[in-house]
């Protein structure tokens, strides 16, 4: 599960937006958040653009896109692929909403209004099992659609063969 999300400016590590934690935060998670701030102050535009850092019960994932770093702290069992999909979705919306204002932000958490989008997106990604089930249902529907298309193709092929056969028969007469 995604536990915490923060967006930083890469040039100086200024926090631009963050999720508001409504659940009681565990002491280990609070310490991990503090450590993450130290990590982000050391990142540069030349740093690895996507990375996961495992530590105990949590894994920190970050994604660098343009002038911003998108970070989330997840349970260590949360799938890496889902974490980066989540960060990618956040980065696209944040760039669309505030892309031209990132460099001019003067104060920490200047874009706290983005918390609403973070909260909605976090709820969508909250339970990896429901996402996986949704993906499996989507895959089942896609498989069914492909099967239907194959049936249509077989029917069309048979019809074309019948037409060719009839044409051949008419030519002989």
Tab-separated table of N, CA and C in Angstrom:
chain	number	residue	atom	x	y	z
A	1	UNK	N	0.839	-1.171	0.000
A	1	UNK	CA	0.000	0.000	0.000
A	1	UNK	C	0.891	1.244	0.000
A	2	UNK	N	0.456	2.283	-0.715
A	2	UNK	CA	1.170	3.557	-0.728
A	2	UNK	C	0.903	4.244	0.601
A	3	UNK	N	1.967	4.584	1.323
A	3	UNK	CA	1.839	5.179	2.659
A	3	UNK	C	1.987	6.695	2.661
A	4	UNK	N	2.860	7.209	1.809
A	4	UNK	CA	3.151	8.639	1.823
A	4	UNK	C	3.667	9.056	0.454
A	5	UNK	N	3.343	10.280	0.052
A	5	UNK	CA	3.777	10.796	-1.242
A	5	UNK	C	4.255	12.228	-1.069
A	6	UNK	N	5.374	12.557	-1.702
A	6	UNK	CA	5.891	13.926	-1.675
A	6	UNK	C	6.477	14.244	-3.043
A	7	UNK	N	6.328	15.501	-3.449
A	7	UNK	CA	6.923	15.975	-4.696
A	7	UNK	C	7.921	17.060	-4.327
A	8	UNK	N	9.158	16.913	-4.800
A	8	UNK	CA	10.249	17.846	-4.497
A	8	UNK	C	10.728	18.522	-5.779
A	9	UNK	N	11.307	19.688	-5.644
A	9	UNK	CA	12.009	20.315	-6.767
A	9	UNK	C	13.432	19.778	-6.750
A	10	UNK	N	13.918	19.349	-7.884
A	10	UNK	CA	15.225	18.690	-7.931
A	10	UNK	C	16.380	19.666	-7.708
A	11	UNK	N	16.246	20.916	-8.110
A	11	UNK	CA	17.371	21.849	-8.023
A	11	UNK	C	17.804	22.134	-6.589
A	12	UNK	N	16.851	22.147	-5.643
A	12	UNK	CA	17.202	22.479	-4.260
A	12	UNK	C	16.522	21.600	-3.204
A	13	UNK	N	15.749	20.594	-3.642
A	13	UNK	CA	15.090	19.697	-2.689
A	13	UNK	C	13.884	20.311	-1.994
A	14	UNK	N	13.389	21.451	-2.495
A	14	UNK	CA	12.229	22.106	-1.883
A	14	UNK	C	10.989	21.228	-2.064
A	15	UNK	N	10.303	20.881	-0.959
A	15	UNK	CA	9.063	20.104	-1.114
A	15	UNK	C	7.975	20.994	-1.731
A	16	UNK	N	7.354	20.502	-2.797
A	16	UNK	CA	6.348	21.285	-3.519
A	16	UNK	C	4.923	20.886	-3.143
A	17	UNK	N	4.712	19.592	-2.930
A	17	UNK	CA	3.381	19.083	-2.576
A	17	UNK	C	3.570	17.759	-1.854
A	18	UNK	N	2.565	17.379	-1.075
A	18	UNK	CA	2.651	16.114	-0.343
A	18	UNK	C	1.260	15.616	-0.016
A	19	UNK	N	1.185	14.331	0.237
A	19	UNK	CA	-0.085	13.773	0.685
A	19	UNK	C	-0.266	14.119	2.152
A	20	UNK	N	-1.518	14.302	2.535
A	20	UNK	CA	-1.826	14.536	3.943
A	20	UNK	C	-2.150	13.174	4.523
A	21	UNK	N	-1.367	12.766	5.500
A	21	UNK	CA	-1.562	11.440	6.097
A	21	UNK	C	-2.723	11.481	7.070
A	22	UNK	N	-3.815	10.772	6.714
A	22	UNK	CA	-4.953	10.745	7.618
A	22	UNK	C	-4.850	9.621	8.629
A	23	UNK	N	-4.071	8.608	8.317
A	23	UNK	CA	-3.902	7.497	9.258
A	23	UNK	C	-2.825	7.848	10.278
A	24	UNK	N	-2.876	7.193	11.408
A	24	UNK	CA	-1.823	7.410	12.401
A	24	UNK	C	-0.520	6.903	11.822
A	25	UNK	N	0.459	7.767	11.789
A	25	UNK	CA	1.733	7.343	11.206
A	25	UNK	C	2.572	6.624	12.250
A	26	UNK	N	3.154	5.554	11.806
A	26	UNK	CA	4.018	4.781	12.683
A	26	UNK	C	5.345	5.510	12.836
A	27	UNK	N	6.006	5.264	13.930
A	27	UNK	CA	7.276	5.929	14.210
A	27	UNK	C	8.305	5.625	13.113
A	28	UNK	N	8.356	4.363	12.673
A	28	UNK	CA	9.319	3.967	11.635
A	28	UNK	C	9.049	4.721	10.335
A	29	UNK	N	7.774	4.915	9.994
A	29	UNK	CA	7.421	5.634	8.775
A	29	UNK	C	7.831	7.099	8.876
A	30	UNK	N	7.637	7.702	10.036
A	30	UNK	CA	8.030	9.095	10.249
A	30	UNK	C	9.539	9.252	10.085
A	31	UNK	N	10.292	8.335	10.652
A	31	UNK	CA	11.752	8.367	10.513
A	31	UNK	C	12.157	8.178	9.053
A	32	UNK	N	11.470	7.295	8.358
A	32	UNK	CA	11.776	7.027	6.958
A	32	UNK	C	11.521	8.277	6.104
A	33	UNK	N	10.452	9.014	6.419
A	33	UNK	CA	10.158	10.267	5.708
A	33	UNK	C	11.290	11.271	5.905
A	34	UNK	N	11.799	11.358	7.131
A	34	UNK	CA	12.902	12.278	7.415
A	34	UNK	C	14.144	11.889	6.613
A	35	UNK	N	14.425	10.594	6.568
A	35	UNK	CA	15.574	10.116	5.809
A	35	UNK	C	15.400	10.401	4.318
A	36	UNK	N	14.164	10.279	3.822
A	36	UNK	CA	13.922	10.523	2.400
A	36	UNK	C	14.233	11.967	2.021
A	37	UNK	N	13.960	12.897	2.927
A	37	UNK	CA	14.267	14.309	2.657
A	37	UNK	C	15.771	14.519	2.488
A	38	UNK	N	16.553	13.813	3.275
A	38	UNK	CA	18.007	13.904	3.137
A	38	UNK	C	18.471	13.344	1.789
A	39	UNK	N	17.854	12.266	1.369
A	39	UNK	CA	18.206	11.654	0.086
A	39	UNK	C	17.920	12.632	-1.051
A	40	UNK	N	16.762	13.283	-1.008
A	40	UNK	CA	16.367	14.142	-2.116
A	40	UNK	C	17.201	15.407	-2.226
A	41	UNK	N	17.773	15.825	-1.140
A	41	UNK	CA	18.651	16.998	-1.207
A	41	UNK	C	19.947	16.679	-1.955
A	42	UNK	N	20.271	15.391	-2.055
A	42	UNK	CA	21.516	14.979	-2.724
A	42	UNK	C	21.310	14.603	-4.186
A	43	UNK	N	20.066	14.496	-4.629
A	43	UNK	CA	19.813	14.120	-6.015
A	43	UNK	C	20.019	15.311	-6.940
A	44	UNK	N	20.439	15.012	-8.160
A	44	UNK	CA	20.647	16.042	-9.184
A	44	UNK	C	19.915	15.596	-10.452
A	45	UNK	N	19.810	16.481	-11.435
A	45	UNK	CA	19.182	16.060	-12.695
A	45	UNK	C	19.921	14.891	-13.365
A	46	UNK	N	21.174	14.662	-12.990
A	46	UNK	CA	21.941	13.559	-13.563
A	46	UNK	C	21.808	12.257	-12.774
A	47	UNK	N	21.060	12.281	-11.677
A	47	UNK	CA	20.858	11.072	-10.870
A	47	UNK	C	20.003	10.071	-11.648
A	48	UNK	N	20.023	8.850	-11.167
A	48	UNK	CA	19.193	7.800	-11.771
A	48	UNK	C	17.746	8.296	-11.831
A	49	UNK	N	17.072	8.239	-13.010
A	49	UNK	CA	15.727	8.827	-13.131
A	49	UNK	C	14.623	8.060	-12.400
A	50	UNK	N	14.825	6.782	-12.141
A	50	UNK	CA	13.832	5.996	-11.407
A	50	UNK	C	14.582	5.022	-10.517
A	51	UNK	N	14.180	4.962	-9.256
A	51	UNK	CA	14.929	4.125	-8.324
A	51	UNK	C	14.019	3.675	-7.180
A	52	UNK	N	14.335	2.534	-6.617
A	52	UNK	CA	13.660	2.022	-5.423
A	52	UNK	C	14.715	1.770	-4.363
A	53	UNK	N	14.441	2.199	-3.137
A	53	UNK	CA	15.360	2.008	-2.024
A	53	UNK	C	14.610	1.245	-0.941
A	54	UNK	N	15.053	0.030	-0.674
A	54	UNK	CA	14.389	-0.810	0.323
A	54	UNK	C	15.021	-0.608	1.684
A	55	UNK	N	14.162	-0.555	2.704
A	55	UNK	CA	14.648	-0.425	4.071
A	55	UNK	C	13.586	-0.947	5.025
A	56	UNK	N	13.841	-2.083	5.589
A	56	UNK	CA	12.909	-2.649	6.567
A	56	UNK	C	11.549	-2.935	5.969
A	57	UNK	N	10.506	-2.401	6.618
A	57	UNK	CA	9.126	-2.662	6.204
A	57	UNK	C	8.687	-1.820	5.014
A	58	UNK	N	9.502	-0.854	4.622
A	58	UNK	CA	9.096	0.087	3.580
A	58	UNK	C	10.076	0.129	2.417
A	59	UNK	N	9.555	0.550	1.279
A	59	UNK	CA	10.388	0.804	0.106
A	59	UNK	C	10.054	2.202	-0.389
A	60	UNK	N	11.091	2.979	-0.628
A	60	UNK	CA	10.938	4.321	-1.155
A	60	UNK	C	11.155	4.231	-2.671
A	61	UNK	N	10.213	4.745	-3.437
A	61	UNK	CA	10.327	4.765	-4.892
A	61	UNK	C	10.360	6.228	-5.310
A	62	UNK	N	11.232	6.561	-6.250
A	62	UNK	CA	11.189	7.919	-6.769
A	62	UNK	C	11.345	7.919	-8.272
A	63	UNK	N	10.806	8.981	-8.867
A	63	UNK	CA	10.837	9.166	-10.305
A	63	UNK	C	11.178	10.626	-10.570
A	64	UNK	N	12.214	10.868	-11.369
A	64	UNK	CA	12.597	12.240	-11.715
A	64	UNK	C	12.033	12.540	-13.100
A	65	UNK	N	11.200	13.583	-13.168
A	65	UNK	CA	10.624	14.020	-14.431
A	65	UNK	C	10.788	15.528	-14.501
A	66	UNK	N	11.590	15.988	-15.437
A	66	UNK	CA	11.825	17.425	-15.567
A	66	UNK	C	12.443	17.986	-14.303
A	67	UNK	N	11.889	19.098	-13.792
A	67	UNK	CA	12.473	19.738	-12.611
A	67	UNK	C	11.966	19.174	-11.274
A	68	UNK	N	11.230	18.067	-11.301
A	68	UNK	CA	10.625	17.554	-10.069
A	68	UNK	C	10.954	16.093	-9.819
A	69	UNK	N	10.927	15.745	-8.531
A	69	UNK	CA	11.113	14.363	-8.087
A	69	UNK	C	9.792	13.940	-7.444
A	70	UNK	N	9.266	12.827	-7.888
A	70	UNK	CA	8.016	12.286	-7.349
A	70	UNK	C	8.397	11.082	-6.506
A	71	UNK	N	8.009	11.092	-5.238
A	71	UNK	CA	8.436	10.061	-4.303
A	71	UNK	C	7.233	9.475	-3.583
A	72	UNK	N	7.256	8.176	-3.410
A	72	UNK	CA	6.246	7.549	-2.553
A	72	UNK	C	6.934	6.506	-1.681
A	73	UNK	N	6.403	6.357	-0.487
A	73	UNK	CA	6.860	5.324	0.433
A	73	UNK	C	5.738	4.290	0.490
A	74	UNK	N	6.095	3.048	0.210
A	74	UNK	CA	5.122	1.960	0.176
A	74	UNK	C	5.552	0.844	1.118
A	75	UNK	N	4.605	-0.017	1.449
A	75	UNK	CA	4.964	-1.241	2.161
A	75	UNK	C	5.926	-2.003	1.261
A	76	UNK	N	6.863	-2.715	1.857
A	76	UNK	CA	7.867	-3.422	1.052
A	76	UNK	C	7.238	-4.486	0.149
A	77	UNK	N	6.028	-4.956	0.476
A	77	UNK	CA	5.366	-5.976	-0.337
A	77	UNK	C	4.615	-5.380	-1.534
A	78	UNK	N	4.499	-4.043	-1.591
A	78	UNK	CA	3.759	-3.400	-2.677
A	78	UNK	C	4.535	-3.551	-3.987
A	79	UNK	N	3.876	-3.955	-5.080
A	79	UNK	CA	4.585	-4.191	-6.345
A	79	UNK	C	5.274	-2.935	-6.896
A	80	UNK	N	6.521	-3.088	-7.268
A	80	UNK	CA	7.330	-1.974	-7.791
A	80	UNK	C	6.686	-1.360	-9.031
A	81	UNK	N	6.175	-2.214	-9.900
A	81	UNK	CA	5.558	-1.757	-11.143
A	81	UNK	C	4.367	-0.832	-10.857
A	82	UNK	N	3.560	-1.189	-9.879
A	82	UNK	CA	2.412	-0.351	-9.510
A	82	UNK	C	2.870	0.974	-8.914
A	83	UNK	N	3.924	0.935	-8.113
A	83	UNK	CA	4.439	2.167	-7.505
A	83	UNK	C	4.892	3.144	-8.588
A	84	UNK	N	5.590	2.645	-9.602
A	84	UNK	CA	6.054	3.534	-10.666
A	84	UNK	C	4.909	3.973	-11.578
A	85	UNK	N	3.914	3.150	-11.730
A	85	UNK	CA	2.727	3.548	-12.492
A	85	UNK	C	2.018	4.699	-11.764
A	86	UNK	N	1.927	4.570	-10.450
A	86	UNK	CA	1.342	5.611	-9.598
A	86	UNK	C	2.125	6.919	-9.732
A	87	UNK	N	3.448	6.839	-9.613
A	87	UNK	CA	4.294	8.037	-9.717
A	87	UNK	C	4.198	8.661	-11.109
A	88	UNK	N	4.121	7.839	-12.128
A	88	UNK	CA	4.007	8.343	-13.492
A	88	UNK	C	2.696	9.119	-13.668
A	89	UNK	N	1.624	8.572	-13.119
A	89	UNK	CA	0.329	9.255	-13.201
A	89	UNK	C	0.379	10.604	-12.481
A	90	UNK	N	0.997	10.627	-11.301
A	90	UNK	CA	1.148	11.890	-10.569
A	90	UNK	C	1.980	12.891	-11.359
A	91	UNK	N	3.087	12.421	-11.938
A	91	UNK	CA	3.990	13.333	-12.650
A	91	UNK	C	3.299	13.976	-13.845
A	92	UNK	N	2.505	13.213	-14.569
A	92	UNK	CA	1.817	13.763	-15.740
A	92	UNK	C	0.836	14.851	-15.337
A	93	UNK	N	0.058	14.596	-14.296
A	93	UNK	CA	-0.929	15.592	-13.866
A	93	UNK	C	-0.254	16.808	-13.239
A	94	UNK	N	0.800	16.603	-12.465
A	94	UNK	CA	1.506	17.716	-11.834
A	94	UNK	C	2.166	18.596	-12.891
A	95	UNK	N	2.785	17.981	-13.886
A	95	UNK	CA	3.406	18.745	-14.968
A	95	UNK	C	2.348	19.530	-15.746
A	96	UNK	N	1.205	18.892	-15.981
A	96	UNK	CA	0.128	19.562	-16.700
A	96	UNK	C	-0.405	20.753	-15.904
A	97	UNK	N	-0.533	20.576	-14.592
A	97	UNK	CA	-1.117	21.618	-13.744
A	97	UNK	C	-0.138	22.717	-13.356
A	98	UNK	N	1.094	22.341	-13.033
A	98	UNK	CA	2.043	23.313	-12.453
A	98	UNK	C	3.396	23.377	-13.149
A	99	UNK	N	3.560	22.691	-14.260
A	99	UNK	CA	4.856	22.574	-14.914
A	99	UNK	C	5.618	23.879	-15.088
A	100	UNK	N	4.919	24.948	-15.481
A	100	UNK	CA	5.593	26.223	-15.714
A	100	UNK	C	5.829	27.023	-14.438
A	101	UNK	N	5.309	26.539	-13.300
A	101	UNK	CA	5.440	27.274	-12.037
A	101	UNK	C	6.434	26.628	-11.065
A	102	UNK	N	6.947	25.457	-11.418
A	102	UNK	CA	7.809	24.707	-10.500
A	102	UNK	C	9.063	25.498	-10.137
A	103	UNK	N	9.747	26.032	-11.135
A	103	UNK	CA	11.002	26.736	-10.879
A	103	UNK	C	10.814	28.039	-10.109
A	104	UNK	N	9.629	28.644	-10.201
A	104	UNK	CA	9.405	29.934	-9.537
A	104	UNK	C	8.812	29.794	-8.125
A	105	UNK	N	8.527	28.588	-7.681
A	105	UNK	CA	7.978	28.397	-6.329
A	105	UNK	C	8.976	28.891	-5.282
A	106	UNK	N	8.498	29.695	-4.331
A	106	UNK	CA	9.369	30.296	-3.330
A	106	UNK	C	9.289	29.622	-1.959
A	107	UNK	N	8.139	29.025	-1.666
A	107	UNK	CA	7.953	28.482	-0.322
A	107	UNK	C	7.677	26.982	-0.377
A	108	UNK	N	7.979	26.282	0.716
A	108	UNK	CA	7.691	24.842	0.753
A	108	UNK	C	6.186	24.585	0.608
A	109	UNK	N	5.860	23.504	-0.040
A	109	UNK	CA	4.477	23.059	-0.231
A	109	UNK	C	3.625	24.133	-0.916
A	110	UNK	N	4.207	24.812	-1.895
A	110	UNK	CA	3.502	25.870	-2.624
A	110	UNK	C	2.304	25.330	-3.405
A	111	UNK	N	2.304	24.042	-3.697
A	111	UNK	CA	1.224	23.465	-4.492
A	111	UNK	C	0.418	22.446	-3.683
A	112	UNK	N	0.086	22.792	-2.463
A	112	UNK	CA	-0.656	21.875	-1.587
A	112	UNK	C	-2.041	21.549	-2.144
A	113	UNK	N	-2.547	22.374	-3.055
A	113	UNK	CA	-3.834	22.071	-3.682
A	113	UNK	C	-3.787	20.777	-4.477
A	114	UNK	N	-2.593	20.335	-4.814
A	114	UNK	CA	-2.432	19.087	-5.564
A	114	UNK	C	-2.728	17.870	-4.690
A	115	UNK	N	-2.834	18.086	-3.386
A	115	UNK	CA	-3.124	16.989	-2.451
A	115	UNK	C	-4.412	16.257	-2.827
A	116	UNK	N	-5.395	16.983	-3.351
A	116	UNK	CA	-6.661	16.353	-3.737
A	116	UNK	C	-6.420	15.286	-4.795
A	117	UNK	N	-5.613	15.617	-5.804
A	117	UNK	CA	-5.306	14.635	-6.851
A	117	UNK	C	-4.484	13.485	-6.280
A	118	UNK	N	-3.525	13.801	-5.420
A	118	UNK	CA	-2.707	12.752	-4.792
A	118	UNK	C	-3.615	11.788	-4.017
A	119	UNK	N	-4.541	12.338	-3.236
A	119	UNK	CA	-5.441	11.498	-2.427
A	119	UNK	C	-6.300	10.589	-3.293
A	120	UNK	N	-6.875	11.143	-4.359
A	120	UNK	CA	-7.713	10.335	-5.252
A	120	UNK	C	-6.898	9.224	-5.906
A	121	UNK	N	-5.711	9.579	-6.376
A	121	UNK	CA	-4.864	8.597	-7.050
A	121	UNK	C	-4.375	7.537	-6.060
A	122	UNK	N	-4.053	7.959	-4.841
A	122	UNK	CA	-3.618	7.006	-3.818
A	122	UNK	C	-4.724	5.997	-3.521
A	123	UNK	N	-5.957	6.480	-3.435
A	123	UNK	CA	-7.080	5.561	-3.187
A	123	UNK	C	-7.195	4.530	-4.304
A	124	UNK	N	-6.972	4.958	-5.544
A	124	UNK	CA	-7.037	4.021	-6.674
A	124	UNK	C	-5.956	2.947	-6.573
A	125	UNK	N	-4.785	3.337	-6.081
A	125	UNK	CA	-3.643	2.426	-6.010
A	125	UNK	C	-3.473	1.808	-4.628
A	126	UNK	N	-4.394	2.070	-3.724
A	126	UNK	CA	-4.223	1.671	-2.329
A	126	UNK	C	-4.012	0.170	-2.154
A	127	UNK	N	-4.856	-0.616	-2.786
A	127	UNK	CA	-4.782	-2.059	-2.591
A	127	UNK	C	-4.327	-2.728	-3.881
A	128	UNK	N	-3.139	-3.271	-3.872
A	128	UNK	CA	-2.582	-3.886	-5.079
A	128	UNK	C	-3.409	-5.092	-5.528
A	129	UNK	N	-4.092	-5.763	-4.592
A	129	UNK	CA	-4.903	-6.926	-4.973
A	129	UNK	C	-6.075	-6.493	-5.845
A	130	UNK	N	-6.743	-5.380	-5.497
A	130	UNK	CA	-7.882	-4.947	-6.301
A	130	UNK	C	-7.417	-4.483	-7.673
A	131	UNK	N	-6.240	-3.850	-7.743
A	131	UNK	CA	-5.703	-3.438	-9.041
A	131	UNK	C	-5.366	-4.656	-9.879
A	132	UNK	N	-4.762	-5.644	-9.260
A	132	UNK	CA	-4.400	-6.855	-9.986
A	132	UNK	C	-5.660	-7.553	-10.482
A	133	UNK	N	-6.698	-7.624	-9.624
A	133	UNK	CA	-7.959	-8.237	-10.043
A	133	UNK	C	-8.570	-7.464	-11.198
A	134	UNK	N	-8.523	-6.146	-11.135
A	134	UNK	CA	-9.046	-5.311	-12.209
A	134	UNK	C	-8.293	-5.547	-13.500
A	135	UNK	N	-6.965	-5.690	-13.388
A	135	UNK	CA	-6.162	-5.960	-14.575
A	135	UNK	C	-6.500	-7.344	-15.131
A	136	UNK	N	-6.741	-8.311	-14.234
A	136	UNK	CA	-7.079	-9.652	-14.691
A	136	UNK	C	-8.438	-9.641	-15.382
A	137	UNK	N	-9.409	-8.879	-14.830
A	137	UNK	CA	-10.712	-8.787	-15.468
A	137	UNK	C	-10.579	-8.130	-16.832
A	138	UNK	N	-9.757	-7.095	-16.911
A	138	UNK	CA	-9.520	-6.426	-18.180
A	138	UNK	C	-8.879	-7.378	-19.178
A	139	UNK	N	-7.945	-8.195	-18.699
A	139	UNK	CA	-7.282	-9.163	-19.573
A	139	UNK	C	-8.293	-10.205	-20.054
A	140	UNK	N	-9.209	-10.640	-19.171
A	140	UNK	CA	-10.231	-11.604	-19.551
A	140	UNK	C	-11.137	-11.002	-20.617
A	141	UNK	N	-11.528	-9.751	-20.444
A	141	UNK	CA	-12.372	-9.085	-21.435
A	141	UNK	C	-11.634	-8.948	-22.756
A	142	UNK	N	-10.347	-8.644	-22.696
A	142	UNK	CA	-9.538	-8.529	-23.905
A	142	UNK	C	-9.424	-9.885	-24.592
A	143	UNK	N	-9.229	-10.946	-23.827
A	143	UNK	CA	-9.165	-12.293	-24.393
A	143	UNK	C	-10.480	-12.635	-25.099
A	144	UNK	N	-11.608	-12.288	-24.475
A	144	UNK	CA	-12.925	-12.547	-25.052
A	144	UNK	C	-13.093	-11.768	-26.363
A	145	UNK	N	-12.663	-10.502	-26.350
A	145	UNK	CA	-12.744	-9.679	-27.553
A	145	UNK	C	-11.890	-10.267	-28.674
A	146	UNK	N	-10.688	-10.696	-28.339
A	146	UNK	CA	-9.816	-11.327	-29.340
A	146	UNK	C	-10.443	-12.594	-29.906
A	147	UNK	N	-11.066	-13.371	-29.048
A	147	UNK	CA	-11.724	-14.601	-29.501
A	147	UNK	C	-12.872	-14.275	-30.445
A	148	UNK	N	-13.655	-13.234	-30.102
A	148	UNK	CA	-14.747	-12.806	-30.974
A	148	UNK	C	-14.220	-12.340	-32.328
A	149	UNK	N	-13.106	-11.611	-32.311
A	149	UNK	CA	-12.506	-11.146	-33.569
A	149	UNK	C	-12.027	-12.321	-34.419
A	150	UNK	N	-11.487	-13.338	-33.766
A	150	UNK	CA	-11.057	-14.533	-34.507
A	150	UNK	C	-12.255	-15.209	-35.161
A	151	UNK	N	-13.382	-15.289	-34.410
A	151	UNK	CA	-14.598	-15.885	-34.964
A	151	UNK	C	-15.073	-15.110	-36.192
A	152	UNK	N	-15.083	-13.777	-36.085
A	152	UNK	CA	-15.503	-12.942	-37.211
A	152	UNK	C	-14.575	-13.154	-38.398
A	153	UNK	N	-13.273	-13.242	-38.130
A	153	UNK	CA	-12.301	-13.466	-39.200
A	153	UNK	C	-12.543	-14.809	-39.873
A	154	UNK	N	-12.828	-15.843	-39.089
A	154	UNK	CA	-13.104	-17.171	-39.664
A	154	UNK	C	-14.352	-17.127	-40.551
A	155	UNK	N	-15.390	-16.435	-40.065
A	155	UNK	CA	-16.633	-16.327	-40.847
A	155	UNK	C	-16.377	-15.561	-42.144
A	156	UNK	N	-15.642	-14.453	-42.045
A	156	UNK	CA	-15.339	-13.653	-43.235
A	156	UNK	C	-14.511	-14.469	-44.232
A	157	UNK	N	-13.551	-15.224	-43.723
A	157	UNK	CA	-12.718	-16.048	-44.601
A	157	UNK	C	-13.574	-17.092	-45.298
A	158	UNK	N	-14.484	-17.727	-44.558
A	158	UNK	CA	-15.365	-18.742	-45.142
A	158	UNK	C	-16.249	-18.105	-46.201
A	159	UNK	N	-16.814	-16.925	-45.907
A	159	UNK	CA	-17.663	-16.244	-46.881
A	159	UNK	C	-16.887	-15.915	-48.154
A	160	UNK	N	-15.647	-15.439	-47.990
A	160	UNK	CA	-14.815	-15.113	-49.152
A	160	UNK	C	-14.530	-16.373	-49.968
A	161	UNK	N	-14.239	-17.483	-49.286
A	161	UNK	CA	-13.997	-18.738	-49.995
A	161	UNK	C	-15.240	-19.177	-50.752
A	162	UNK	N	-16.413	-19.037	-50.114
A	162	UNK	CA	-17.671	-19.392	-50.773
A	162	UNK	C	-17.894	-18.538	-52.012
A	163	UNK	N	-17.618	-17.229	-51.892
A	163	UNK	CA	-17.776	-16.340	-53.046
A	163	UNK	C	-16.822	-16.721	-54.168
A	164	UNK	N	-15.584	-17.000	-53.808
A	164	UNK	CA	-14.615	-17.405	-54.826
A	164	UNK	C	-15.037	-18.712	-55.488
A	165	UNK	N	-15.559	-19.645	-54.693
A	165	UNK	CA	-16.003	-20.931	-55.218
A	165	UNK	C	-17.158	-20.735	-56.196
A	166	UNK	N	-18.117	-19.850	-55.808
A	166	UNK	CA	-19.260	-19.570	-56.667
A	166	UNK	C	-18.786	-18.905	-57.966
A	167	UNK	N	-17.841	-17.960	-57.825
A	167	UNK	CA	-17.307	-17.286	-59.016
A	167	UNK	C	-16.638	-18.270	-59.937
A	168	UNK	N	-15.890	-19.199	-59.347
A	168	UNK	CA	-15.202	-20.214	-60.135
A	168	UNK	C	-16.233	-21.110	-60.835
A	169	UNK	N	-17.307	-21.446	-60.106
A	169	UNK	CA	-18.365	-22.297	-60.666
A	169	UNK	C	-19.054	-21.573	-61.811
A	170	UNK	N	-19.323	-20.283	-61.702
A	170	UNK	CA	-19.992	-19.523	-62.761
A	170	UNK	C	-19.097	-19.420	-63.999
A	171	UNK	N	-17.802	-19.290	-63.790
A	171	UNK	CA	-16.878	-19.216	-64.922
A	171	UNK	C	-16.882	-20.508	-65.724
A	172	UNK	N	-17.062	-21.639	-65.081
A	172	UNK	CA	-17.045	-22.947	-65.747
A	172	UNK	C	-18.329	-23.150	-66.569
A	173	UNK	N	-19.420	-22.544	-66.163
A	173	UNK	CA	-20.684	-22.774	-66.853
A	173	UNK	C	-20.789	-22.043	-68.110
